[in-house]
C-alpha atoms as a printed R data frame, in Angstrom:
    type eleno elety resid chain resno       x       y       z
1   ATOM     1    CA   MET     A     1  70.423 140.721 140.458
2   ATOM     2    CA   LYS     A     2  72.493 137.686 139.834
3   ATOM     3    CA   GLN     A     3  71.753 134.319 141.606
4   ATOM     4    CA   MET     A     4  74.121 131.642 142.092
5   ATOM     5    CA   LEU     A     5  73.327 128.491 143.679
6   ATOM     6    CA   TYR     A     6  76.240 126.946 146.092
7   ATOM     7    CA   LEU     A     7  75.065 123.440 147.795
8   ATOM     8    CA   LEU     A     8  77.408 122.660 149.967
9   ATOM     9    CA   HIS     A     9  76.719 118.937 152.682
10  ATOM    10    CA   PRO     A    10  74.741 117.838 152.986
11  ATOM    11    CA   VAL     A    11  73.183 118.479 149.222
12  ATOM    12    CA   LEU     A    12  77.322 117.405 147.429
13  ATOM    13    CA   TRP     A    13  76.569 114.068 146.076
14  ATOM    14    CA   VAL     A    14  75.640 115.157 142.074
15  ATOM    15    CA   LEU     A    15  74.235 117.958 141.045
16  ATOM    16    CA   PRO     A    16  74.494 121.802 142.179
17  ATOM    17    CA   MET     A    17  71.458 122.443 140.479
18  ATOM    18    CA   VAL     A    18  69.368 120.011 138.934
19  ATOM    19    CA   VAL     A    19  65.590 120.859 137.503
20  ATOM    20    CA   LEU     A    20  64.853 116.707 137.188
21  ATOM    21    CA   MET     A    21  60.636 115.649 137.205
22  ATOM    22    CA   LEU     A    22  61.330 112.451 140.066
23  ATOM    23    CA   THR     A    23  58.683 110.845 140.977
24  ATOM    24    CA   GLU     A    24  60.238 110.196 144.152
25  ATOM    25    CA   LYS     A    25  58.540 110.592 147.536
26  ATOM    26    CA   GLU     A    26  60.873 112.064 149.511
27  ATOM    27    CA   THR     A    27  60.298 116.323 150.306
28  ATOM    28    CA   PHE     A    28  61.883 118.694 151.894
29  ATOM    29    CA   LYS     A    29  63.253 122.133 151.737
30  ATOM    30    CA   CYS     A    30  67.072 122.362 151.472
31  ATOM    31    CA   SER     A    31  69.123 123.482 154.093
32  ATOM    32    CA   SER     A    32  71.477 125.757 151.762
33  ATOM    33    CA   ASN     A    33  68.724 127.464 149.785
34  ATOM    34    CA   HIS     A    34  65.160 127.303 151.427
35  ATOM    35    CA   ASN     A    35  63.437 128.308 148.154
36  ATOM    36    CA   CYS     A    36  64.967 124.902 146.425
37  ATOM    37    CA   THR     A    37  62.742 122.260 147.076
38  ATOM    38    CA   CYS     A    38  65.197 118.902 147.059
39  ATOM    39    CA   TYR     A    39  64.670 115.164 146.811
40  ATOM    40    CA   LYS     A    40  66.265 112.585 148.844
41  ATOM    41    CA   ARG     A    41  66.182 108.740 145.903
42  ATOM    42    CA   GLU     A    42  65.690 106.409 148.789
43  ATOM    43    CA   ASP     A    43  67.398 103.455 146.752
44  ATOM    44    CA   SER     A    44  70.563 105.603 146.695
45  ATOM    45    CA   GLY     A    45  70.902 108.400 148.932
46  ATOM    46    CA   ILE     A    46  70.957 110.252 146.593
47  ATOM    47    CA   VAL     A    47  69.785 113.802 147.588
48  ATOM    48    CA   PHE     A    48  68.543 116.295 144.433
49  ATOM    49    CA   ALA     A    49  67.895 120.121 144.439
50  ATOM    50    CA   ASP     A    50  64.946 121.573 142.466
51  ATOM    51    CA   CYS     A    51  66.083 125.324 141.835
52  ATOM    52    CA   SER     A    52  64.130 125.788 138.306
53  ATOM    53    CA   ASN     A    53  61.968 128.367 140.267
54  ATOM    54    CA   LEU     A    54  65.154 130.650 140.768
55  ATOM    55    CA   LYS     A    55  66.435 131.377 137.036
56  ATOM    56    CA   LEU     A    56  69.535 130.981 137.696
57  ATOM    57    CA   GLN     A    57  72.386 132.572 135.264
58  ATOM    58    CA   SER     A    58  75.332 131.332 137.273
59  ATOM    59    CA   ALA     A    59  75.794 127.638 138.879
60  ATOM    60    CA   PRO     A    60  78.749 126.643 139.939
61  ATOM    61    CA   LEU     A    61  80.485 124.013 142.220
62  ATOM    62    CA   PHE     A    62  82.872 124.175 144.395
63  ATOM    63    CA   ASN     A    63  83.611 121.053 145.915
64  ATOM    64    CA   ASP     A    64  85.710 118.709 143.741
65  ATOM    65    CA   GLU     A    65  84.526 115.197 145.823
66  ATOM    66    CA   ASN     A    66  81.025 115.717 143.697
67  ATOM    67    CA   VAL     A    67  79.961 112.527 141.533
68  ATOM    68    CA   LEU     A    68  77.742 113.856 138.725
69  ATOM    69    CA   GLY     A    69  78.588 111.852 136.335
70  ATOM    70    CA   LYS     A    70  76.604 108.582 137.135
71  ATOM    71    CA   VAL     A    71  73.370 110.930 136.976
72  ATOM    72    CA   LEU     A    72  74.899 112.414 133.895
73  ATOM    73    CA   GLU     A    73  75.685 110.191 131.171
74  ATOM    74    CA   ASP     A    74  71.981 108.850 131.741
75  ATOM    75    CA   ASP     A    75  70.514 112.020 130.546
76  ATOM    76    CA   ASN     A    76  70.271 111.004 127.423
77  ATOM    77    CA   SER     A    77  67.145 113.619 126.352
78  ATOM    78    CA   GLY     A    78  68.283 116.470 128.204
79  ATOM    79    CA   ASN     A    79  66.293 117.526 131.413
80  ATOM    80    CA   THR     A    80  68.799 117.357 133.808
81  ATOM    81    CA   PHE     A    81  69.501 121.827 132.394
82  ATOM    82    CA   ARG     A    82  65.958 121.093 130.414
83  ATOM    83    CA   ASN     A    83  64.733 124.342 132.064
84  ATOM    84    CA   LEU     A    84  67.868 126.393 133.305
85  ATOM    85    CA   VAL     A    85  67.490 128.431 129.621
86  ATOM    86    CA   LYS     A    86  69.272 131.834 130.760
87  ATOM    87    CA   LEU     A    87  71.915 130.083 132.672
88  ATOM    88    CA   THR     A    88  75.076 131.776 131.795
89  ATOM    89    CA   THR     A    89  78.066 129.660 133.622
90  ATOM    90    CA   LEU     A    90  78.412 125.698 134.066
91  ATOM    91    CA   ASN     A    91  80.962 124.171 136.075
92  ATOM    92    CA   LEU     A    92  81.349 120.319 135.920
93  ATOM    93    CA   ARG     A    93  85.142 120.735 136.706
94  ATOM    94    CA   SER     A    94  86.091 117.334 138.737
95  ATOM    95    CA   ASN     A    95  82.961 115.051 139.539
96  ATOM    96    CA   ARG     A    96  84.011 111.694 137.473
97  ATOM    97    CA   ILE     A    97  82.393 112.502 134.364
98  ATOM    98    CA   PHE     A    98  83.057 109.759 131.771
99  ATOM    99    CA   ARG     A    99  80.464 110.611 129.250
100 ATOM   100    CA   LEU     A   100  78.186 113.183 128.648
101 ATOM   101    CA   PRO     A   101  75.046 112.578 126.014
102 ATOM   102    CA   PRO     A   102  74.697 114.968 123.081
103 ATOM   103    CA   ALA     A   103  71.581 116.341 124.515
104 ATOM   104    CA   ILE     A   104  72.794 116.918 127.836
105 ATOM   105    CA   PHE     A   105  73.862 120.549 127.122
106 ATOM   106    CA   ARG     A   106  70.769 121.066 124.530
107 ATOM   107    CA   ASN     A   107  68.619 123.809 126.049
108 ATOM   108    CA   LEU     A   108  71.968 126.011 127.321
109 ATOM   109    CA   ASN     A   109  71.988 128.291 124.858
110 ATOM   110    CA   GLN     A   110  73.071 131.426 126.410
111 ATOM   111    CA   LEU     A   111  75.881 130.121 127.731
112 ATOM   112    CA   GLU     A   112  78.813 131.996 128.453
113 ATOM   113    CA   THR     A   113  81.209 129.689 129.991
114 ATOM   114    CA   LEU     A   114  82.189 125.821 130.003
115 ATOM   115    CA   VAL     A   115  83.449 124.099 132.601
116 ATOM   116    CA   ILE     A   116  84.174 119.817 132.106
117 ATOM   117    CA   SER     A   117  87.961 120.115 133.564
118 ATOM   118    CA   ASP     A   118  89.783 117.828 135.781
119 ATOM   119    CA   ASN     A   119  87.271 114.706 134.654
120 ATOM   120    CA   SER     A   120  87.148 111.171 132.508
121 ATOM   121    CA   LEU     A   121  86.235 112.315 129.189
122 ATOM   122    CA   SER     A   122  87.156 109.991 126.340
123 ATOM   123    CA   GLU     A   123  85.678 112.017 123.808
124 ATOM   124    CA   PHE     A   124  83.700 116.003 124.014
125 ATOM   125    CA   SER     A   125  81.218 114.770 121.075
126 ATOM   126    CA   VAL     A   126  78.571 117.430 122.514
127 ATOM   127    CA   PRO     A   127  77.456 119.927 120.248
128 ATOM   128    CA   ILE     A   128  77.746 123.280 120.930
129 ATOM   129    CA   GLY     A   129  76.797 125.087 117.951
130 ATOM   130    CA   ASN     A   130  73.637 126.729 119.690
131 ATOM   131    CA   MET     A   131  75.972 128.302 122.542
132 ATOM   132    CA   GLN     A   132  76.700 131.343 120.288
133 ATOM   133    CA   ARG     A   133  77.584 133.015 123.063
134 ATOM   134    CA   LEU     A   134  80.333 130.686 123.806
135 ATOM   135    CA   LYS     A   135  83.113 132.235 125.023
136 ATOM   136    CA   ARG     A   136  85.003 129.918 127.053
137 ATOM   137    CA   LEU     A   137  85.292 125.749 127.179
138 ATOM   138    CA   ASP     A   138  87.657 124.104 129.623
139 ATOM   139    CA   LEU     A   139  88.592 120.647 128.329
140 ATOM   140    CA   SER     A   140  92.190 120.995 129.997
141 ATOM   141    CA   ASN     A   141  92.432 117.307 132.342
142 ATOM   142    CA   ASN     A   142  90.089 114.766 130.873
143 ATOM   143    CA   GLN     A   143  91.310 111.970 129.233
144 ATOM   144    CA   LEU     A   144  90.555 113.201 125.936
145 ATOM   145    CA   LEU     A   145  91.188 110.756 122.560
146 ATOM   146    CA   PHE     A   146  90.076 113.092 119.597
147 ATOM   147    CA   LEU     A   147  87.261 115.452 118.738
148 ATOM   148    CA   ASP     A   148  85.650 115.052 116.130
149 ATOM   149    CA   GLU     A   149  84.663 116.743 113.010
150 ATOM   150    CA   LYS     A   150  81.216 118.754 114.611
151 ATOM   151    CA   THR     A   151  82.531 119.663 117.305
152 ATOM   152    CA   ARG     A   152  86.135 121.028 115.907
153 ATOM   153    CA   ASN     A   153  83.377 122.928 112.700
154 ATOM   154    CA   ALA     A   154  81.131 124.109 116.565
155 ATOM   155    CA   ILE     A   155  84.769 125.644 117.515
156 ATOM   156    CA   ASP     A   156  85.703 126.891 114.442
157 ATOM   157    CA   SER     A   157  82.957 128.149 113.686
158 ATOM   158    CA   LEU     A   158  82.183 130.108 116.955
159 ATOM   159    CA   SER     A   159  85.697 131.572 117.194
160 ATOM   160    CA   ARG     A   160  84.976 133.675 113.425
161 ATOM   161    CA   LYS     A   161  82.576 135.207 115.155
162 ATOM   162    CA   LYS     A   162  83.925 136.251 118.676
163 ATOM   163    CA   ILE     A   163  87.001 135.259 121.503
164 ATOM   164    CA   LEU     A   164  86.597 132.072 121.766
165 ATOM   165    CA   HIS     A   165  88.880 130.731 124.678
166 ATOM   166    CA   VAL     A   166  89.483 126.781 123.996
167 ATOM   167    CA   ASN     A   167  91.902 124.993 127.169
168 ATOM   168    CA   VAL     A   168  92.887 121.597 126.406
169 ATOM   169    CA   THR     A   169  96.239 121.867 128.581
170 ATOM   170    CA   GLY     A   170  96.404 118.389 129.929
171 ATOM   171    CA   ILE     A   171  95.203 116.305 126.883
172 ATOM   172    CA   ASP     A   172  99.659 115.328 125.501
173 ATOM   173    CA   ASN     A   173  97.143 112.345 124.186
174 ATOM   174    CA   LEU     A   174  94.935 114.031 122.273
175 ATOM   175    CA   VAL     A   175  97.571 116.641 121.323
176 ATOM   176    CA   GLN     A   176 100.118 114.349 119.641
177 ATOM   177    CA   VAL     A   177  97.303 112.647 117.439
178 ATOM   178    CA   MET     A   178  96.267 115.733 116.656
179 ATOM   179    CA   GLU     A   179  99.375 116.860 115.376
180 ATOM   180    CA   LYS     A   180  99.928 113.644 114.069
181 ATOM   181    CA   HIS     A   181  96.889 113.850 112.103
182 ATOM   182    CA   CYS     A   182  97.429 117.977 111.068
183 ATOM   183    CA   VAL     A   183 100.780 117.833 110.799
184 ATOM   184    CA   SER     A   184 102.523 117.724 106.297
185 ATOM   185    CA   TYR     A   185 102.819 114.607 105.057
186 ATOM   186    CA   ILE     A   186 104.094 116.423 101.232
187 ATOM   187    CA   VAL     A   187 107.626 116.289 101.891
188 ATOM   188    CA   THR     A   188 108.079 112.724 103.668
189 ATOM   189    CA   ILE     A   189 105.559 111.359 100.879
190 ATOM   190    CA   VAL     A   190 107.713 113.222  97.927
191 ATOM   191    CA   ILE     A   191 111.185 111.648  99.402
192 ATOM   192    CA   LEU     A   192 109.440 108.009  99.951
193 ATOM   193    CA   THR     A   193 108.103 108.432  95.963
194 ATOM   194    CA   SER     A   194 111.291 109.250  95.172
195 ATOM   195    CA   LEU     A   195 113.161 106.418  96.907
196 ATOM   196    CA   ILE     A   196 110.998 104.690  95.370
197 ATOM   197    CA   PHE     A   197 111.553 105.646  92.304
198 ATOM   198    CA   ILE     A   198 114.788 105.383  91.952
199 ATOM   199    CA   THR     A   199 115.115 101.996  93.746
200 ATOM   200    CA   LEU     A   200 112.686 100.565  90.546
201 ATOM   201    CA   THR     A   201 114.152 102.270  88.044
202 ATOM   202    CA   THR     A   202 118.013 101.021  89.350
203 ATOM   203    CA   ILE     A   203 116.041  97.362  89.273
204 ATOM   204    CA   PHE     A   204 114.776  98.176  86.403
205 ATOM   205    CA   GLY     A   205 118.002  99.082  84.504
206 ATOM   206    CA   ARG     A   206 120.357  96.476  86.073
207 ATOM   207    CA   ILE     A   207 118.021  94.313  84.800
208 ATOM   208    CA   LEU     A   208 117.449  96.094  81.438
209 ATOM   209    CA   TYR     A   209 121.263  95.935  81.147
210 ATOM   210    CA   ARG     A   210 121.872  92.156  81.944
211 ATOM   211    CA   TYR     A   211 119.742  90.863  79.434
212 ATOM   212    CA   ARG     A   212 119.554  93.933  76.515
213 ATOM   213    CA   TRP     A   213 121.802  91.599  73.688
214 ATOM   214    CA   LYS     A   214 118.551  89.012  74.742
215 ATOM   215    CA   LEU     A   215 116.156  91.792  74.502
216 ATOM   216    CA   ARG     A   216 117.317  93.814  71.290
217 ATOM   217    CA   TYR     A   217 118.079  90.033  69.567
218 ATOM   218    CA   MET     A   218 114.399  89.652  70.194
219 ATOM   219    CA   TYR     A   219 113.478  92.430  69.048
220 ATOM   220    CA   TYR     A   220 114.740  92.170  65.845
221 ATOM   221    CA   VAL     A   221 113.649  88.833  65.625
222 ATOM   222    CA   ALA     A   222 110.304  89.252  66.269
223 ATOM   223    CA   ARG     A   223 110.797  93.118  64.167
224 ATOM   224    CA   GLU     A   224 112.091  90.796  60.791
225 ATOM   225    CA   LYS     A   225 109.582  87.892  61.407
226 ATOM   226    CA   TYR     A   226 106.584  90.123  61.598
227 ATOM   227    CA   ARG     A   227 107.796  91.610  58.141
228 ATOM   228    CA   ASP     A   228 108.561  88.307  56.834
229 ATOM   229    CA   ASN     A   229 112.027  89.881  55.488
230 ATOM   230    CA   VAL     A   230 113.483  87.326  56.554
231 ATOM   231    CA   GLU     A   231 112.164  83.282  55.481
232 ATOM   232    CA   ASN     A   232 114.214  81.694  58.447
233 ATOM   233    CA   LEU     A   233 114.227  82.567  61.737
234 ATOM   234    CA   ASP     A   234 114.304  79.439  63.163
235 ATOM   235    CA   GLY     A   235 117.329  76.831  62.565
236 ATOM   236    CA   THR     A   236 115.876  74.536  63.878
237 ATOM   237    CA   THR     A   237 112.933  74.102  61.675
238 ATOM   238    CA   GLY     A   238 115.436  72.413  60.046
239 ATOM   239    CA   SER     A   239 115.435  74.044  55.920
240 ATOM   240    CA   SER     A   240 118.156  75.207  53.691
241 ATOM   241    CA   PHE     A   241 119.958  78.900  55.075
242 ATOM   242    CA   HIS     A   242 121.227  81.271  52.418
243 ATOM   243    CA   PHE     A   243 124.533  81.248  53.341
244 ATOM   244    CA   ASP     A   244 127.225  79.106  55.220
245 ATOM   245    CA   ALA     A   245 128.395  81.487  57.187
246 ATOM   246    CA   PHE     A   246 128.059  85.643  57.687
247 ATOM   247    CA   VAL     A   247 131.143  87.306  58.033
248 ATOM   248    CA   SER     A   248 132.019  89.595  60.752
249 ATOM   249    CA   TYR     A   249 134.412  92.330  60.360
250 ATOM   250    CA   ALA     A   250 136.349  95.812  60.770
251 ATOM   251    CA   GLU     A   251 136.330  98.174  57.798
252 ATOM   252    CA   LYS     A   252 139.930  98.368  58.475
253 ATOM   253    CA   ASP     A   253 140.547  94.803  58.309
254 ATOM   254    CA   ARG     A   254 138.367  94.969  54.410
255 ATOM   255    CA   ARG     A   255 140.643  94.006  51.949
256 ATOM   256    CA   PHE     A   256 142.425  91.072  54.017
257 ATOM   257    CA   VAL     A   257 137.986  89.563  54.535
258 ATOM   258    CA   ILE     A   258 137.648  89.968  50.023
259 ATOM   259    CA   LYS     A   259 140.505  88.355  49.897
260 ATOM   260    CA   LEU     A   260 139.506  85.510  52.150
261 ATOM   261    CA   VAL     A   261 136.003  85.854  51.015
262 ATOM   262    CA   LYS     A   262 136.804  85.350  47.447
263 ATOM   263    CA   GLN     A   263 138.729  82.335  48.180
264 ATOM   264    CA   LEU     A   264 136.434  80.236  50.762
265 ATOM   265    CA   GLU     A   265 133.572  80.923  47.783
266 ATOM   266    CA   LYS     A   266 136.013  80.049  44.383
267 ATOM   267    CA   GLU     A   267 137.892  77.605  46.151
268 ATOM   268    CA   HIS     A   268 135.207  75.920  47.977
269 ATOM   269    CA   ASN     A   269 132.520  76.650  46.132
270 ATOM   270    CA   LEU     A   270 130.771  78.186  49.941
271 ATOM   271    CA   LYS     A   271 128.645  81.904  50.343
272 ATOM   272    CA   LEU     A   272 129.221  84.073  51.831
273 ATOM   273    CA   CYS     A   273 127.002  87.399  53.354
274 ATOM   274    CA   ILE     A   274 130.049  90.548  53.913
275 ATOM   275    CA   HIS     A   275 128.262  93.378  54.711
276 ATOM   276    CA   HIS     A   276 129.736  95.897  52.848
277 ATOM   277    CA   ARG     A   277 127.783  93.388  49.561
278 ATOM   278    CA   ASP     A   278 125.129  91.447  51.315
279 ATOM   279    CA   PHE     A   279 123.001  93.482  53.759
280 ATOM   280    CA   ILE     A   280 119.397  95.703  52.608
281 ATOM   281    CA   PRO     A   281 119.447  98.826  51.123
282 ATOM   282    CA   GLY     A   282 117.572 101.449  53.005
283 ATOM   283    CA   THR     A   283 117.168  99.305  55.739
284 ATOM   284    CA   GLY     A   284 118.776  99.679  59.223
285 ATOM   285    CA   ILE     A   285 122.131  98.632  60.250
286 ATOM   286    CA   ALA     A   286 120.973  96.428  62.919
287 ATOM   287    CA   GLU     A   287 118.351  94.793  60.991
288 ATOM   288    CA   ASN     A   288 120.928  94.104  58.095
289 ATOM   289    CA   ILE     A   289 123.189  91.847  61.260
290 ATOM   290    CA   THR     A   290 120.212  90.406  62.796
291 ATOM   291    CA   ASN     A   291 118.870  89.257  59.422
292 ATOM   292    CA   ALA     A   292 121.688  88.327  57.686
293 ATOM   293    CA   ILE     A   293 123.408  86.092  61.031
294 ATOM   294    CA   HIS     A   294 119.715  84.085  61.033
295 ATOM   295    CA   ASN     A   295 119.889  83.363  58.123
296 ATOM   296    CA   SER     A   296 123.589  82.199  57.630
297 ATOM   297    CA   ARG     A   297 124.912  78.650  59.608
298 ATOM   298    CA   ARG     A   298 127.742  79.913  60.796
299 ATOM   299    CA   THR     A   299 129.082  83.306  61.875
300 ATOM   300    CA   VAL     A   300 132.397  84.243  61.210
301 ATOM   301    CA   THR     A   301 134.556  87.114  63.399
302 ATOM   302    CA   ILE     A   302 138.076  88.525  61.704
303 ATOM   303    CA   MET     A   303 139.193  89.412  65.560
304 ATOM   304    CA   THR     A   304 141.578  91.910  65.486
305 ATOM   305    CA   SER     A   305 142.148  94.517  67.722
306 ATOM   306    CA   HIS     A   306 139.436  97.124  65.096
307 ATOM   307    CA   PHE     A   307 137.318  94.469  65.948
308 ATOM   308    CA   LEU     A   308 137.313  95.328  69.017
309 ATOM   309    CA   ASP     A   309 136.501  98.682  69.511
310 ATOM   310    CA   SER     A   310 134.483  98.460  66.684
311 ATOM   311    CA   TYR     A   311 130.109  98.877  67.668
312 ATOM   312    CA   TRP     A   312 128.570  97.258  65.676
313 ATOM   313    CA   CYS     A   313 131.478  94.451  65.058
314 ATOM   314    CA   MET     A   314 130.570  93.711  69.591
315 ATOM   315    CA   PHE     A   315 126.930  93.724  68.524
316 ATOM   316    CA   GLU     A   316 127.385  91.140  65.817
317 ATOM   317    CA   LEU     A   317 129.102  88.818  68.058
318 ATOM   318    CA   ASN     A   318 126.479  89.219  70.506
319 ATOM   319    CA   MET     A   319 123.820  88.183  68.636
320 ATOM   320    CA   ALA     A   320 125.910  86.042  67.044
321 ATOM   321    CA   ARG     A   321 125.814  84.219  70.491
322 ATOM   322    CA   MET     A   322 121.731  85.024  70.976
323 ATOM   323    CA   GLU     A   323 121.434  83.531  68.148
324 ATOM   324    CA   ALA     A   324 123.240  79.609  69.660
325 ATOM   325    CA   ILE     A   325 121.829  80.323  72.770
326 ATOM   326    CA   TYR     A   326 117.605  81.168  72.130
327 ATOM   327    CA   SER     A   327 117.136  79.532  68.280
328 ATOM   328    CA   ARG     A   328 119.921  76.941  67.281
329 ATOM   329    CA   ASN     A   329 119.191  75.330  71.039
330 ATOM   330    CA   GLY     A   330 122.757  76.968  72.666
331 ATOM   331    CA   GLU     A   331 124.883  75.158  69.426
332 ATOM   332    CA   ASN     A   332 128.165  76.554  68.995
333 ATOM   333    CA   ILE     A   333 127.284  78.759  64.932
334 ATOM   334    CA   LEU     A   334 130.471  81.431  66.494
335 ATOM   335    CA   ILE     A   335 133.640  80.249  65.251
336 ATOM   336    CA   LEU     A   336 136.639  83.002  66.101
337 ATOM   337    CA   VAL     A   337 139.395  83.909  63.183
338 ATOM   338    CA   VAL     A   338 142.282  85.771  65.194
339 ATOM   339    CA   LEU     A   339 144.762  87.737  62.737
340 ATOM   340    CA   GLU     A   340 146.423  89.611  66.445
341 ATOM   341    CA   LYS     A   341 146.819  87.478  69.044
342 ATOM   342    CA   LEU     A   342 146.874  90.548  70.901
343 ATOM   343    CA   ALA     A   343 142.886  90.318  70.350
344 ATOM   344    CA   ILE     A   344 142.188  87.515  72.069
345 ATOM   345    CA   ALA     A   345 144.186  88.987  75.068
346 ATOM   346    CA   ASN     A   346 141.646  92.218  75.336
347 ATOM   347    CA   LEU     A   347 138.045  89.889  75.160
348 ATOM   348    CA   PRO     A   348 135.956  90.628  76.866
349 ATOM   349    CA   PHE     A   349 135.624  88.590  79.962
350 ATOM   350    CA   SER     A   350 132.123  87.505  78.420
351 ATOM   351    CA   PHE     A   351 133.765  85.682  76.062
352 ATOM   352    CA   ILE     A   352 136.720  83.196  77.299
353 ATOM   353    CA   ASP     A   353 134.484  81.010  77.275
354 ATOM   354    CA   LEU     A   354 134.411  80.632  73.336
355 ATOM   355    CA   ILE     A   355 138.527  80.249  74.052
356 ATOM   356    CA   GLU     A   356 138.752  77.810  76.099
357 ATOM   357    CA   SER     A   357 135.781  75.551  73.754
358 ATOM   358    CA   ASN     A   358 138.379  76.123  71.479
359 ATOM   359    CA   SER     A   359 136.108  77.447  69.030
360 ATOM   360    CA   TYR     A   360 138.596  80.074  67.597
361 ATOM   361    CA   GLN     A   361 141.292  79.833  64.794
362 ATOM   362    CA   GLU     A   362 145.222  81.959  64.608
363 ATOM   363    CA   PHE     A   363 146.184  82.652  61.175
364 ATOM   364    CA   PRO     A   364 149.244  82.063  60.438
365 ATOM   365    CA   GLU     A   365 151.973  85.290  60.484
366 ATOM   366    CA   ASN     A   366 154.155  85.202  57.711
367 ATOM   367    CA   GLY     A   367 152.906  82.099  56.321
368 ATOM   368    CA   ASP     A   368 153.627  80.897  52.849
369 ATOM   369    CA   ASP     A   369 151.467  79.639  50.780
370 ATOM   370    CA   SER     A   370 150.840  76.524  51.532
371 ATOM   371    CA   GLU     A   371 150.041  77.348  55.347
372 ATOM   372    CA   GLU     A   372 147.925  79.741  53.840
373 ATOM   373    CA   SER     A   373 145.595  77.426  52.414
374 ATOM   374    CA   ALA     A   374 145.522  74.508  54.926
375 ATOM   375    CA   PHE     A   375 143.952  77.061  56.755
376 ATOM   376    CA   ARG     A   376 141.272  78.053  54.377
377 ATOM   377    CA   LEU     A   377 140.843  74.290  53.636
378 ATOM   378    CA   LYS     A   378 140.216  74.006  57.817
379 ATOM   379    CA   LEU     A   379 137.422  77.112  57.898
380 ATOM   380    CA   ALA     A   380 135.553  75.592  54.855
381 ATOM   381    CA   ALA     A   381 135.451  72.596  56.590
382 ATOM   382    CA   THR     A   382 134.184  74.022  59.424
383 ATOM   383    CA   LEU     A   383 132.458  75.956  58.239
384 ATOM   384    CA   LYS     A   384 130.454  72.594  55.678
385 ATOM   385    CA   SER     A   385 129.990  71.090  58.578
386 ATOM   386    CA   ARG     A   386 127.049  70.804  61.155
387 ATOM   387    CA   GLU     A   387 129.560  70.612  64.328
388 ATOM   388    CA   GLY     A   388 130.885  74.213  64.973
389 ATOM   389    CA   ASP     A   389 134.183  72.871  67.077
390 ATOM   390    CA   PHE     A   390 137.362  72.939  65.762
391 ATOM   391    CA   ARG     A   391 140.897  73.006  67.121
392 ATOM   392    CA   THR     A   392 143.312  75.322  64.778
393 ATOM   393    CA   SER     A   393 145.768  78.075  66.455
394 ATOM   394    CA   SER     A   394 149.831  78.988  65.145
395 ATOM   395    CA   SER     A   395 151.502  76.040  65.704
396 ATOM   396    CA   ASN     A   396 149.043  73.166  64.585
397 ATOM   397    CA   GLY     A   397 148.007  75.877  61.502
398 ATOM   398    CA   ALA     A   398 149.072  73.477  59.039
399 ATOM   399    CA   ALA     A   399 147.162  70.622  59.660
């Protein structure tokens, strides 16, 4: 026959069943069960019941106004339930329990039902791995904030051996924490990583685009410098240049350029660099262009619609600007020769400053030999001088 202990008034203060080795003097038979011996602590008035002789298997508590928490939280040695080795049911509901020592249930190996609901536990870190027969664990309506890893592992281990009912209802805070802890962040991580990657790529791309010509220029200058293919990469050193000017033009304007170059070299003793004649075979186009600009005092561009449509012509124009800014201390080395007025109108906005600084010259349309000769004379004088600005247009081309 299964024995159960019900403790009603006056033994309600602390325990439904207690096996404590107390030294208090006042001893009397418990009114609720004459097989138990009760002890009353004079300092607190709390009554304890020693029912170790009953070999209880169940110890339910039917009064919600008990305050077992005071006694249990101080029992760090686990003496409270030490001798109840056959106990199968323990109900500690509504006992104002704030904390349970780890050793409190160490001898309850036969326990099948453990009810600690309606208390004030903020954590539950009591080992339950020894309760191999545990079928029901009720922690509902507490103030639990977390279950430590050992407790979770113990619950998982017990549930794999038999059906274990765990009740943790009424602890919304813990549910929220656990949901947050267990949720998969893979999608969030992928999205955030993608956004960061796209943002950084966009920023990096904008920086590269903004400084693309400078980066290209510096790359080719450094490459030529270390190969020793260029004798003078720094125009500020005062050493002589190989050419008076590098002439940049579109292939469709080649006939005009060849005639102009021959006249300038013959009549004015200039040494000019043109790609179809002076570029080094076997060297990349970009390297040849950078090399030619570095080794020339000036860069002359023959502005036509063909020039604006040519990738390499625009490359030469941009490299000449980079040379002026980063190797010649801002010196104006770029001269525009306008063959078609429409080309000026279609010039990219970034080159408008060249027009505003008057560093261009219009070739006289339908001009006679004297006008063309005056044009060449003015251009030759500019190429020989250390100043790159000049003022010549169709209206004063003969000046």
